[in-house]
C-alpha positions as a printed NumPy array, in Angstrom:
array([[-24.325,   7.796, -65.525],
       [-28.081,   7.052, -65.849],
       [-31.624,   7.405, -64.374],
       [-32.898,   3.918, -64.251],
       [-36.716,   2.956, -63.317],
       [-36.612,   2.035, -60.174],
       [-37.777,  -1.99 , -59.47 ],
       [-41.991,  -2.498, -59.102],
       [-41.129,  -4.605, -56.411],
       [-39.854,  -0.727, -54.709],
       [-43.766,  -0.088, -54.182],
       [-42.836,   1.355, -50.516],
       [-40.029,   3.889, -51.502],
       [-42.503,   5.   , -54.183],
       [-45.007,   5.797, -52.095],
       [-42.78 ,   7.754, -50.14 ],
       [-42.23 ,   9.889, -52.978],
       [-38.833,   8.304, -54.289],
       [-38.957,   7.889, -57.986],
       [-35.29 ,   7.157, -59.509],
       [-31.917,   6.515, -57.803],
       [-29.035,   7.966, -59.4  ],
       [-26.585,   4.365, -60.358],
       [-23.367,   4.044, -62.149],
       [-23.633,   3.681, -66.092],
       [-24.463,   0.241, -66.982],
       [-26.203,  -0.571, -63.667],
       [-28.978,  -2.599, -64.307],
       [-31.788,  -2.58 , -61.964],
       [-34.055,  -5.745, -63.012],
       [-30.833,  -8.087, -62.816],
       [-30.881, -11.072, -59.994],
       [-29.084,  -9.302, -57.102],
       [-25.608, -10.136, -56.801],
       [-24.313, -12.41 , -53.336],
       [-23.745, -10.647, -50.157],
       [-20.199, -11.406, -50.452],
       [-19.294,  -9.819, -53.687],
       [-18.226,  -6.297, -53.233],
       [-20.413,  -3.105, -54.847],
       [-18.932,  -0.225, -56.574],
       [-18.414,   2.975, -54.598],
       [-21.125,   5.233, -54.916],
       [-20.528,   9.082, -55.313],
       [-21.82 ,  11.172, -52.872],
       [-23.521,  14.332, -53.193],
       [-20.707,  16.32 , -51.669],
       [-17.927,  14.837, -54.103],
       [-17.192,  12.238, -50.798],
       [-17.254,   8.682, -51.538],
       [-19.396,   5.992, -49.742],
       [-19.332,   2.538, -49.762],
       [-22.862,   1.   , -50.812],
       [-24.426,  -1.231, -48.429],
       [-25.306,  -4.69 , -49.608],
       [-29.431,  -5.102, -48.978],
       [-32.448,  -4.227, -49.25 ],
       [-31.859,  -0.688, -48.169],
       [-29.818,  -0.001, -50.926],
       [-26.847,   2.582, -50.575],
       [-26.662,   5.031, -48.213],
       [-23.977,   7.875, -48.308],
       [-22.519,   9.487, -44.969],
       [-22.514,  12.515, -44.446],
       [-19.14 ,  14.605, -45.361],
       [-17.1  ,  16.745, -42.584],
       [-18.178,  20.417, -41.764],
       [-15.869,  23.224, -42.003],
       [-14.314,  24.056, -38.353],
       [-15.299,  20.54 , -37.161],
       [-11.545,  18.989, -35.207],
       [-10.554,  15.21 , -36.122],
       [ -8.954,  13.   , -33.516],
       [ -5.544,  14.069, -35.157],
       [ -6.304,  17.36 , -34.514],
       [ -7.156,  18.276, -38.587],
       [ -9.581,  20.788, -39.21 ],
       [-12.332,  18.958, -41.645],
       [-13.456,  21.15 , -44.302],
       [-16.365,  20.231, -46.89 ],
       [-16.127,  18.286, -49.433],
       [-13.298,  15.867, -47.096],
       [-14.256,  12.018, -47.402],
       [-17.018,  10.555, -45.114],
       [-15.536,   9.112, -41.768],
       [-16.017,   5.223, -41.935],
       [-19.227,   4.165, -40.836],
       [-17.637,   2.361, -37.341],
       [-15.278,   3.782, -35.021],
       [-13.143,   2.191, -33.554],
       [-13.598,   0.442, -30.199],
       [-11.943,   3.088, -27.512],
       [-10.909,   2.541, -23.186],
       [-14.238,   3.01 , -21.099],
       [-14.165,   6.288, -19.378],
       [-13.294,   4.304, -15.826],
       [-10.434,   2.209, -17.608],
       [ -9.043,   5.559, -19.266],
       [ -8.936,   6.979, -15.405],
       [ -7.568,   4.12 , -13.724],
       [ -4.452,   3.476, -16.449],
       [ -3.875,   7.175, -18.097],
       [ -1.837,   6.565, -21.423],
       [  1.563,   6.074, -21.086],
       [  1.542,   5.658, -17.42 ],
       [  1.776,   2.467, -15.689],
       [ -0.867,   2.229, -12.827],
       [ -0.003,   2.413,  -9.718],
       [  0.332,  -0.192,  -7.212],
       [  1.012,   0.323,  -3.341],
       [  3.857,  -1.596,  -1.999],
       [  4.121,  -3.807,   0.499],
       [  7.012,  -3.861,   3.042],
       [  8.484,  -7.441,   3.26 ],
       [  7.435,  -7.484,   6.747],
       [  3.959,  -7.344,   6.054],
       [  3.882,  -9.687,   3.383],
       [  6.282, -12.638,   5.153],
       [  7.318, -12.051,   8.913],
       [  4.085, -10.773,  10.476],
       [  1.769, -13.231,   8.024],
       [  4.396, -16.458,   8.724],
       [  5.738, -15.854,  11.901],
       [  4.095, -16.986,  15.433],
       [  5.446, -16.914,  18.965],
       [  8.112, -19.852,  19.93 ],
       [  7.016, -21.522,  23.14 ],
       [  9.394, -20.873,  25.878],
       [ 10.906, -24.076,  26.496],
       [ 12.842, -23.307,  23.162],
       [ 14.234, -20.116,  24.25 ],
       [ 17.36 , -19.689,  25.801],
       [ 18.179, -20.263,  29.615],
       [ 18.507, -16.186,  30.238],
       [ 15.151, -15.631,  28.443],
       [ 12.816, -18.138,  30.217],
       [ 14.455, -16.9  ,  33.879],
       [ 13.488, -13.142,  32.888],
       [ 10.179, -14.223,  31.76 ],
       [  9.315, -15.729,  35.411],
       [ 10.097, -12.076,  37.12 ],
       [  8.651,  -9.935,  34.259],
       [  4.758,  -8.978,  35.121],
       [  2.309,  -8.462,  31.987],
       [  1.651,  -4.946,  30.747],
       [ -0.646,  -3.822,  27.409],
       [  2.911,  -1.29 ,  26.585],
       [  6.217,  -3.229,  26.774],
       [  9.127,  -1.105,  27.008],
       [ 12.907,  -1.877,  25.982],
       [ 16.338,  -0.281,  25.286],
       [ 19.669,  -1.407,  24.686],
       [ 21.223,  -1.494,  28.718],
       [ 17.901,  -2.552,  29.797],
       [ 19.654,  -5.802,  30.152],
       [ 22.044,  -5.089,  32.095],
       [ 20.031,  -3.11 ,  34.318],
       [ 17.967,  -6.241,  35.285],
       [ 20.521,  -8.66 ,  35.816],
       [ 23.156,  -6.569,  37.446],
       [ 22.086,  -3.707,  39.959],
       [ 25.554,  -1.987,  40.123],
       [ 25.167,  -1.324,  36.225],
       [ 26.695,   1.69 ,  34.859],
       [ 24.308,   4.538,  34.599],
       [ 21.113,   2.275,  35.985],
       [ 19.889,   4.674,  38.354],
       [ 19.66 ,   7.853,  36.264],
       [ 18.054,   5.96 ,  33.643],
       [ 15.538,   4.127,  36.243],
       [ 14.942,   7.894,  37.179],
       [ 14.25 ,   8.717,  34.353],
       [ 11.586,   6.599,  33.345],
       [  9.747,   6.751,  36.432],
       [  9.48 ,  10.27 ,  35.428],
       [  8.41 ,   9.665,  32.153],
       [  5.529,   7.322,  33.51 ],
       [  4.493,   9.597,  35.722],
       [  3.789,  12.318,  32.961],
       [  1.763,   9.613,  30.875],
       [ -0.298,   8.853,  34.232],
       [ -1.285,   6.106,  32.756],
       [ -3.323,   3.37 ,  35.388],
       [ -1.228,   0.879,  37.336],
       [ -0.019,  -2.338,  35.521],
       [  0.117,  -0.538,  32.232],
       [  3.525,  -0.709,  31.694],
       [  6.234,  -3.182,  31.496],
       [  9.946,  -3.802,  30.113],
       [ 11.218,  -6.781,  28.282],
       [ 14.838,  -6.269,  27.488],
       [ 16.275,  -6.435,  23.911],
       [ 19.827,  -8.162,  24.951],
       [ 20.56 , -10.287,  27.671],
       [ 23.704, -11.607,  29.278],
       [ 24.602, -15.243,  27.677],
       [ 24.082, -18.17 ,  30.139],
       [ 27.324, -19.026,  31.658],
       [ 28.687, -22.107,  29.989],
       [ 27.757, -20.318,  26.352],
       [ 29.901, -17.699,  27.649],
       [ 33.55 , -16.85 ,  25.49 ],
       [ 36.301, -14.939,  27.208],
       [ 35.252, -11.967,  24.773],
       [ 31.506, -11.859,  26.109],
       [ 31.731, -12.156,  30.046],
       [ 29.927,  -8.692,  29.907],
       [ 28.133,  -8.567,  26.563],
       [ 24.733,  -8.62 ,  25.723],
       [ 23.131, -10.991,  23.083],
       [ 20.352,  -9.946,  21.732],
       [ 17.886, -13.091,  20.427],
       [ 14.94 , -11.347,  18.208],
       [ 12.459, -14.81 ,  18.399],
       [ 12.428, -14.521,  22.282],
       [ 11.544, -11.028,  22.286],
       [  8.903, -10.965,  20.609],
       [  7.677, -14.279,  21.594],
       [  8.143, -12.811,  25.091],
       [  6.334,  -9.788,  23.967],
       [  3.037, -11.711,  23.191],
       [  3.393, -13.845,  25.825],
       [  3.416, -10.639,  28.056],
       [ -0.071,  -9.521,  26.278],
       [  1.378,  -6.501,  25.408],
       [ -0.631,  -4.255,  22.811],
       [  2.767,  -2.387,  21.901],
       [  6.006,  -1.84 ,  21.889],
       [  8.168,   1.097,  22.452],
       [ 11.61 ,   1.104,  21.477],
       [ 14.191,   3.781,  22.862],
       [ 17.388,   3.824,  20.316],
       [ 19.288,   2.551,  17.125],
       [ 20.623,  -0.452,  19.043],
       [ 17.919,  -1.803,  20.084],
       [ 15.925,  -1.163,  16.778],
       [ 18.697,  -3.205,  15.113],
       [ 18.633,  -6.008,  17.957],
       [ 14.818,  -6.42 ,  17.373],
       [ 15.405,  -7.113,  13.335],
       [ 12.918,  -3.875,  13.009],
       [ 13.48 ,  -2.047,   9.396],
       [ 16.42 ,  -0.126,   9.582],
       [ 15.002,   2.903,   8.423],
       [ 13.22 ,   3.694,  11.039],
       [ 13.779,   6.744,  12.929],
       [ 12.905,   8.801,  16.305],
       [  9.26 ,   9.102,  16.613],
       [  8.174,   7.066,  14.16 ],
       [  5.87 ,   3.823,  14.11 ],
       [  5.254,   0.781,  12.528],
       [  3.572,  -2.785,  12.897],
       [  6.072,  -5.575,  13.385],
       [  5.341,  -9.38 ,  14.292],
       [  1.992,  -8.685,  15.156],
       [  2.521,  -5.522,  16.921],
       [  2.402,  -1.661,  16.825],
       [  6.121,  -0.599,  17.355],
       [  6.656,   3.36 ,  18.652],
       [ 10.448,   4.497,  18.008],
       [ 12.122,   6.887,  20.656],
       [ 15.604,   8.37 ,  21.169],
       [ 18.341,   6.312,  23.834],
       [ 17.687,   6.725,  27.288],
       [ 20.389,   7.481,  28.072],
       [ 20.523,  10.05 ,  25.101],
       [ 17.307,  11.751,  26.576],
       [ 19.112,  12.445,  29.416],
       [ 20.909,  15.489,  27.965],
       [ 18.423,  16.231,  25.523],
       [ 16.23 ,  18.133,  27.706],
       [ 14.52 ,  20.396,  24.623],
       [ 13.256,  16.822,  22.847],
       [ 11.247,  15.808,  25.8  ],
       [  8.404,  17.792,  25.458],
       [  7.742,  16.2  ,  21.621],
       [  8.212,  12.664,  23.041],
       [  6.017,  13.201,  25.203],
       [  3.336,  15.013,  23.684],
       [  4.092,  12.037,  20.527],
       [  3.773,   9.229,  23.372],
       [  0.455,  11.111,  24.819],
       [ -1.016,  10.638,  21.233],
       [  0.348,   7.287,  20.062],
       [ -0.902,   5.751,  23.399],
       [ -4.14 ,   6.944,  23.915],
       [ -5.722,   3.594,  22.246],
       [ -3.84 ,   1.34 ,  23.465],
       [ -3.486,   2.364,  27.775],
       [ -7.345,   2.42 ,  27.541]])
């Protein structure tokens, strides 16, 4: 190695007080500078670390080594005398991208019952002339209410008045009213099965109730009901709601909030649930009896 003169045409660094660089034996300073694209030999650094010299004007330009105690990305200690980091890091996630997607973990994504996506987007009310003969008759006598109420034997309980059971159960919903006090006309039940028309009758279904989802909710909407509360398993299966639905639960369906009770007939007996069905019905229906 060897102190050569440093170029005339250098006038600036002189005048700064730089004198000689410090270039690899053989260097020669007054040659015709090489291309941009041919590479230049390393230059040592002060340190012992090794730099790569900067085509230009500038000259070369060492960076500075690693201190001692100083931690690496791998989690190295740097001690001096280590090798220069490169001069450009590379690119790394933005601070909001590293939050959003952590490594190694897929980001989250909230999913979206089928319901929600298809049946309530897709679906609208069929007019009543399609609906069958038992349907449009009920919808005549049925008055509108903003809360529609059904069960499973509310269909029998309309069309035949000696029904099995119909009077404790009409007892107790009119209780059950009463203890909502909500104002006159609020109310109203559209029933989840009804007896097939007579010449659609089989020898197997002179009693039976057929449940027919479309109508029900067409009749539902028709009725200008708000929502929709539905008192057991059966008739949460008749209505094609999700099956896992349970007591005291809600959920929009077809355009509709849907509330989820025990069997009337089951809260007969239960005497200890009625206080939380009530107190849940109190809460649930506060926006919607307004």
């Amino acid at each position: 190695m060897a102190f050569a003169y440093v170029n005339p045409l250098s006038a600036l660094w002189q005048r700064r007080g730089l004198s000689s660089l410090l270039m690899p034996q053989g260097f020669d300073a007054f040659a015709a500078p090489q291309p941009e694209s041919v590479a230049r030999p390393p230059v040592r650094g002060a340190a012992g670390g090794t730099a790569t010299a900067y085509a230009g004007r500038q000259g070369a330009r060492p960076e500075a080594s690693g201190q001692a105690g100083q931690t690496g990305p791998a989690g190295q200690t740097g001690q001096a005398g280590q090798a220069a980091r490169p001069p450009h890091r590379a690119a790394q996630p933005s601070q909001g991208a590293a939050r959003t997607a952590p490594s190694g973990i897929a980001p989250r994504t909230e999913a979206t019952a089928p319901e929600t996506a298809s049946d309530s987007r897709l679906w609208k009310p069929l007019p009543p002339h399609v609906w069958p003969a038992p349907w449009r008759q009920q919808l005549e006598k049925t008055r509108p209410g903003l809360i529609l109420w059904t069960y499973w034997n509310l269909g029998l309980d309309l069309s035949d008045p000696q029904a099995e059971g119909r009077l404790e159960r009409r007892g107790f919903l009119q209780k059950l009213l009463q203890d909502l006090a909500h104002p006159a006309g609020t109310h109203t039940f559209w029933p989840a099965g009804l007896p097939a028309a007579p010449e659609d009758r089989t020898p197997d279904q002179e009693d039976a109730l057929m449940p027919h989802a479309d109508a029900f909710w067409s009749g539902a909407s028709g009725l200008g009901a708000r929502g929709v509360v539905v008192m057991g398993s059966a008739a949460v299966k008749a209505l094609g709601l999700p099956p896992g639905l349970r007591p005291l639960q809600q959920t929009r369906y077809k355009g509709h909030m849907v509330w989820v009770l025990w069997d009337v007939d089951y809260m007969q007996r239960e005497d200890q649930r009625y206080a939380s069905m009530l107190a849940f019905l109190r809460q649930a229906l506060r926006q919607v009896a307004r």
